[in-house]
């Protein structure tokens, strides 16, 4: 493996992996918040999603290192898109988190090839399935905010919404 120099621009794969890592950090935080508000019957599902995001986050940290980057650190806290005070808002937050994660994985699919692309596509599929379960329905193009009805991609872009820094 060859590490890139400070003067080199990061590869599209590294940029997309960093964005996915930032989204996973945000998802782990978000599930920590909503876990205490979700109804008892869905806590196992929330715990499984939390554990899944932690595992993906850890894998992405290794991926970023393998691509020659330093993994982006988690923020101490993240601004939630709305107050999470009850089960209904917890379920809404879970769907939003999964939609945002799906968006960055769609970008990672576009930026990679081979087994990395297959892994990113698998993560996109997992996020889309979880979002559909939390929402109670699916969207036509998971991970593509510009295709979702009633969505302004400028307001909910997957990288910015997940807490990643923009250039």
PDB file of C-alpha atoms in Angstrom:
ATOM      1  CA  UNK A   1       0.000   0.000   0.000  1.00  0.00           C
ATOM      2  CA  UNK A   2       1.265   3.474  -0.853  1.00  0.00           C
ATOM      3  CA  UNK A   3       0.215   6.355   1.355  1.00  0.00           C
ATOM      4  CA  UNK A   4      -0.683   9.546  -0.420  1.00  0.00           C
ATOM      5  CA  UNK A   5       1.303  12.697   0.258  1.00  0.00           C
ATOM      6  CA  UNK A   6      -0.291  15.753   1.843  1.00  0.00           C
ATOM      7  CA  UNK A   7      -0.227  17.555  -1.521  1.00  0.00           C
ATOM      8  CA  UNK A   8      -2.218  14.880  -3.346  1.00  0.00           C
ATOM      9  CA  UNK A   9      -5.977  15.218  -3.551  1.00  0.00           C
ATOM     10  CA  UNK A  10      -7.786  12.284  -1.981  1.00  0.00           C
ATOM     11  CA  UNK A  11      -9.185   9.733  -4.382  1.00  0.00           C
ATOM     12  CA  UNK A  12     -12.936   9.650  -5.007  1.00  0.00           C
ATOM     13  CA  UNK A  13     -13.040   6.327  -3.147  1.00  0.00           C
ATOM     14  CA  UNK A  14     -11.326   7.828  -0.090  1.00  0.00           C
ATOM     15  CA  UNK A  15     -13.584  10.890  -0.130  1.00  0.00           C
ATOM     16  CA  UNK A  16     -16.688   8.705  -0.355  1.00  0.00           C
ATOM     17  CA  UNK A  17     -15.409   6.338   2.348  1.00  0.00           C
ATOM     18  CA  UNK A  18     -14.773   9.293   4.671  1.00  0.00           C
ATOM     19  CA  UNK A  19     -18.307  10.572   4.034  1.00  0.00           C
ATOM     20  CA  UNK A  20     -19.724   7.124   4.757  1.00  0.00           C
ATOM     21  CA  UNK A  21     -17.683   6.954   7.949  1.00  0.00           C
ATOM     22  CA  UNK A  22     -18.995  10.365   9.040  1.00  0.00           C
ATOM     23  CA  UNK A  23     -22.545   9.183   8.354  1.00  0.00           C
ATOM     24  CA  UNK A  24     -21.966   6.033  10.391  1.00  0.00           C
ATOM     25  CA  UNK A  25     -20.650   8.118  13.289  1.00  0.00           C
ATOM     26  CA  UNK A  26     -23.823  10.213  13.112  1.00  0.00           C
ATOM     27  CA  UNK A  27     -26.033   7.112  12.883  1.00  0.00           C
ATOM     28  CA  UNK A  28     -24.423   5.554  15.949  1.00  0.00           C
ATOM     29  CA  UNK A  29     -25.063   8.784  17.849  1.00  0.00           C
ATOM     30  CA  UNK A  30     -28.639   9.008  16.575  1.00  0.00           C
ATOM     31  CA  UNK A  31     -29.468   5.447  17.545  1.00  0.00           C
ATOM     32  CA  UNK A  32     -28.090   6.178  21.010  1.00  0.00           C
ATOM     33  CA  UNK A  33     -30.618   8.989  21.282  1.00  0.00           C
ATOM     34  CA  UNK A  34     -33.619   7.184  19.841  1.00  0.00           C
ATOM     35  CA  UNK A  35     -32.957   3.919  21.661  1.00  0.00           C
ATOM     36  CA  UNK A  36     -34.365   5.323  24.871  1.00  0.00           C
ATOM     37  CA  UNK A  37     -37.535   6.564  23.197  1.00  0.00           C
ATOM     38  CA  UNK A  38     -38.530   3.657  20.974  1.00  0.00           C
ATOM     39  CA  UNK A  39     -41.309   1.391  22.189  1.00  0.00           C
ATOM     40  CA  UNK A  40     -40.383  -1.870  23.895  1.00  0.00           C
ATOM     41  CA  UNK A  41     -41.509  -3.968  20.922  1.00  0.00           C
ATOM     42  CA  UNK A  42     -38.966  -2.299  18.608  1.00  0.00           C
ATOM     43  CA  UNK A  43     -35.987  -2.038  20.980  1.00  0.00           C
ATOM     44  CA  UNK A  44     -34.419  -5.242  19.684  1.00  0.00           C
ATOM     45  CA  UNK A  45     -34.611  -3.870  16.149  1.00  0.00           C
ATOM     46  CA  UNK A  46     -33.090  -0.562  17.277  1.00  0.00           C
ATOM     47  CA  UNK A  47     -30.288  -2.383  19.110  1.00  0.00           C
ATOM     48  CA  UNK A  48     -29.557  -4.500  16.037  1.00  0.00           C
ATOM     49  CA  UNK A  49     -29.406  -1.378  13.847  1.00  0.00           C
ATOM     50  CA  UNK A  50     -27.117   0.338  16.386  1.00  0.00           C
ATOM     51  CA  UNK A  51     -24.800  -2.681  16.419  1.00  0.00           C
ATOM     52  CA  UNK A  52     -24.876  -2.846  12.616  1.00  0.00           C
ATOM     53  CA  UNK A  53     -23.847   0.797  12.309  1.00  0.00           C
ATOM     54  CA  UNK A  54     -21.061   0.336  14.839  1.00  0.00           C
ATOM     55  CA  UNK A  55     -19.741  -2.629  12.832  1.00  0.00           C
ATOM     56  CA  UNK A  56     -19.943  -0.688   9.538  1.00  0.00           C
ATOM     57  CA  UNK A  57     -18.210   2.278  11.202  1.00  0.00           C
ATOM     58  CA  UNK A  58     -15.348   0.063  12.372  1.00  0.00           C
ATOM     59  CA  UNK A  59     -15.010  -1.508   8.920  1.00  0.00           C
ATOM     60  CA  UNK A  60     -14.965   1.916   7.276  1.00  0.00           C
ATOM     61  CA  UNK A  61     -12.218   3.081   9.615  1.00  0.00           C
ATOM     62  CA  UNK A  62     -10.059   0.227   8.325  1.00  0.00           C
ATOM     63  CA  UNK A  63     -11.087   0.990   4.737  1.00  0.00           C
ATOM     64  CA  UNK A  64     -10.070   4.633   5.067  1.00  0.00           C
ATOM     65  CA  UNK A  65      -6.688   3.599   6.478  1.00  0.00           C
ATOM     66  CA  UNK A  66      -6.241   1.089   3.655  1.00  0.00           C
ATOM     67  CA  UNK A  67      -6.917   3.894   1.167  1.00  0.00           C
ATOM     68  CA  UNK A  68      -4.160   5.972   2.777  1.00  0.00           C
ATOM     69  CA  UNK A  69      -6.319   8.326   4.817  1.00  0.00           C
ATOM     70  CA  UNK A  70      -6.780   9.162   8.460  1.00  0.00           C
ATOM     71  CA  UNK A  71     -10.335   8.236   9.500  1.00  0.00           C
ATOM     72  CA  UNK A  72     -12.559  11.200  10.240  1.00  0.00           C
ATOM     73  CA  UNK A  73     -13.338  11.368  13.959  1.00  0.00           C
ATOM     74  CA  UNK A  74     -16.821  11.376  15.389  1.00  0.00           C
ATOM     75  CA  UNK A  75     -18.193  14.670  16.623  1.00  0.00           C
ATOM     76  CA  UNK A  76     -18.895  14.946  20.340  1.00  0.00           C
ATOM     77  CA  UNK A  77     -22.571  15.490  19.519  1.00  0.00           C
ATOM     78  CA  UNK A  78     -24.770  15.912  16.479  1.00  0.00           C
ATOM     79  CA  UNK A  79     -27.693  18.258  15.902  1.00  0.00           C
ATOM     80  CA  UNK A  80     -30.832  16.218  15.461  1.00  0.00           C
ATOM     81  CA  UNK A  81     -33.231  17.260  12.684  1.00  0.00           C
ATOM     82  CA  UNK A  82     -36.089  17.449  15.213  1.00  0.00           C
ATOM     83  CA  UNK A  83     -36.771  16.743  18.886  1.00  0.00           C
ATOM     84  CA  UNK A  84     -37.033  13.066  19.802  1.00  0.00           C
ATOM     85  CA  UNK A  85     -39.554  12.956  22.628  1.00  0.00           C
ATOM     86  CA  UNK A  86     -41.604   9.824  21.984  1.00  0.00           C
ATOM     87  CA  UNK A  87     -41.818   6.619  19.981  1.00  0.00           C
ATOM     88  CA  UNK A  88     -43.215   8.309  16.876  1.00  0.00           C
ATOM     89  CA  UNK A  89     -40.352  10.803  16.674  1.00  0.00           C
ATOM     90  CA  UNK A  90     -37.835   8.039  17.454  1.00  0.00           C
ATOM     91  CA  UNK A  91     -39.138   6.002  14.508  1.00  0.00           C
ATOM     92  CA  UNK A  92     -38.987   9.078  12.262  1.00  0.00           C
ATOM     93  CA  UNK A  93     -35.396   9.724  13.320  1.00  0.00           C
ATOM     94  CA  UNK A  94     -34.420   6.113  12.600  1.00  0.00           C
ATOM     95  CA  UNK A  95     -35.850   6.417   9.068  1.00  0.00           C
ATOM     96  CA  UNK A  96     -34.037   9.735   8.502  1.00  0.00           C
ATOM     97  CA  UNK A  97     -30.743   8.275   9.719  1.00  0.00           C
ATOM     98  CA  UNK A  98     -31.082   5.291   7.426  1.00  0.00           C
ATOM     99  CA  UNK A  99     -31.991   7.478   4.435  1.00  0.00           C
ATOM    100  CA  UNK A 100     -28.889   9.590   5.028  1.00  0.00           C
ATOM    101  CA  UNK A 101     -26.663   6.561   5.424  1.00  0.00           C
ATOM    102  CA  UNK A 102     -28.118   5.095   2.221  1.00  0.00           C
ATOM    103  CA  UNK A 103     -27.209   8.323   0.434  1.00  0.00           C
ATOM    104  CA  UNK A 104     -23.539   8.177   1.336  1.00  0.00           C
ATOM    105  CA  UNK A 105     -23.365   4.508   0.471  1.00  0.00           C
ATOM    106  CA  UNK A 106     -24.835   5.307  -2.946  1.00  0.00           C
ATOM    107  CA  UNK A 107     -21.931   7.734  -3.375  1.00  0.00           C
ATOM    108  CA  UNK A 108     -19.503   5.041  -2.239  1.00  0.00           C
ATOM    109  CA  UNK A 109     -20.954   2.603  -4.781  1.00  0.00           C
ATOM    110  CA  UNK A 110     -20.295   5.172  -7.523  1.00  0.00           C
ATOM    111  CA  UNK A 111     -16.732   5.819  -6.326  1.00  0.00           C
ATOM    112  CA  UNK A 112     -15.538   2.228  -5.973  1.00  0.00           C
ATOM    113  CA  UNK A 113     -15.301  -0.987  -7.935  1.00  0.00           C
ATOM    114  CA  UNK A 114     -14.928  -4.691  -7.338  1.00  0.00           C
ATOM    115  CA  UNK A 115     -15.429  -6.030  -3.823  1.00  0.00           C
ATOM    116  CA  UNK A 116     -15.483  -2.521  -2.329  1.00  0.00           C
ATOM    117  CA  UNK A 117     -18.425  -1.665  -4.572  1.00  0.00           C
ATOM    118  CA  UNK A 118     -20.193  -4.889  -3.607  1.00  0.00           C
ATOM    119  CA  UNK A 119     -19.698  -4.087   0.091  1.00  0.00           C
ATOM    120  CA  UNK A 120     -21.019  -0.550  -0.396  1.00  0.00           C
ATOM    121  CA  UNK A 121     -24.027  -1.863  -2.324  1.00  0.00           C
ATOM    122  CA  UNK A 122     -24.722  -4.301   0.511  1.00  0.00           C
ATOM    123  CA  UNK A 123     -24.580  -1.467   3.042  1.00  0.00           C
ATOM    124  CA  UNK A 124     -26.898   0.628   0.846  1.00  0.00           C
ATOM    125  CA  UNK A 125     -29.362  -2.265   0.675  1.00  0.00           C
ATOM    126  CA  UNK A 126     -29.249  -2.781   4.463  1.00  0.00           C
ATOM    127  CA  UNK A 127     -29.891   0.908   5.119  1.00  0.00           C
ATOM    128  CA  UNK A 128     -32.761   0.992   2.609  1.00  0.00           C
ATOM    129  CA  UNK A 129     -34.394  -2.056   4.200  1.00  0.00           C
ATOM    130  CA  UNK A 130     -34.051  -0.595   7.693  1.00  0.00           C
ATOM    131  CA  UNK A 131     -35.445   2.758   6.502  1.00  0.00           C
ATOM    132  CA  UNK A 132     -38.451   1.012   4.961  1.00  0.00           C
ATOM    133  CA  UNK A 133     -39.084  -0.914   8.172  1.00  0.00           C
ATOM    134  CA  UNK A 134     -38.865   2.195  10.345  1.00  0.00           C
ATOM    135  CA  UNK A 135     -40.963   4.253   7.937  1.00  0.00           C
ATOM    136  CA  UNK A 136     -43.497   1.546   7.233  1.00  0.00           C
ATOM    137  CA  UNK A 137     -42.913   1.836   3.474  1.00  0.00           C
ATOM    138  CA  UNK A 138     -40.152   2.214   0.941  1.00  0.00           C
ATOM    139  CA  UNK A 139     -38.960   4.802  -1.545  1.00  0.00           C
ATOM    140  CA  UNK A 140     -38.374   4.239  -5.247  1.00  0.00           C
ATOM    141  CA  UNK A 141     -34.680   5.169  -5.252  1.00  0.00           C
ATOM    142  CA  UNK A 142     -33.106   4.584  -1.831  1.00  0.00           C
ATOM    143  CA  UNK A 143     -29.966   6.610  -1.344  1.00  0.00           C
ATOM    144  CA  UNK A 144     -30.867   9.137  -4.006  1.00  0.00           C
ATOM    145  CA  UNK A 145     -32.396  12.138  -2.236  1.00  0.00           C
ATOM    146  CA  UNK A 146     -32.985  13.931  -5.521  1.00  0.00           C
ATOM    147  CA  UNK A 147     -35.388  11.168  -6.555  1.00  0.00           C
ATOM    148  CA  UNK A 148     -37.370  11.035  -3.304  1.00  0.00           C
ATOM    149  CA  UNK A 149     -40.706  12.864  -3.366  1.00  0.00           C
ATOM    150  CA  UNK A 150     -40.980  16.058  -1.310  1.00  0.00           C
ATOM    151  CA  UNK A 151     -37.232  16.160  -0.651  1.00  0.00           C
ATOM    152  CA  UNK A 152     -34.935  19.090  -1.233  1.00  0.00           C
ATOM    153  CA  UNK A 153     -31.482  17.548  -1.796  1.00  0.00           C
ATOM    154  CA  UNK A 154     -29.852  20.868  -0.882  1.00  0.00           C
ATOM    155  CA  UNK A 155     -31.361  20.580   2.597  1.00  0.00           C
ATOM    156  CA  UNK A 156     -30.841  16.863   3.167  1.00  0.00           C
ATOM    157  CA  UNK A 157     -27.735  15.993   1.195  1.00  0.00           C
ATOM    158  CA  UNK A 158     -26.349  12.787   2.653  1.00  0.00           C
ATOM    159  CA  UNK A 159     -22.870  14.076   3.505  1.00  0.00           C
ATOM    160  CA  UNK A 160     -23.840  17.405   5.031  1.00  0.00           C
ATOM    161  CA  UNK A 161     -26.812  15.943   6.864  1.00  0.00           C
ATOM    162  CA  UNK A 162     -24.673  13.208   8.376  1.00  0.00           C
ATOM    163  CA  UNK A 163     -22.345  15.713   9.987  1.00  0.00           C
ATOM    164  CA  UNK A 164     -19.424  15.552   7.564  1.00  0.00           C
ATOM    165  CA  UNK A 165     -17.453  18.677   6.892  1.00  0.00           C
ATOM    166  CA  UNK A 166     -17.901  20.222   3.469  1.00  0.00           C
ATOM    167  CA  UNK A 167     -14.960  21.696   1.569  1.00  0.00           C
TER     168      UNK A 167
END
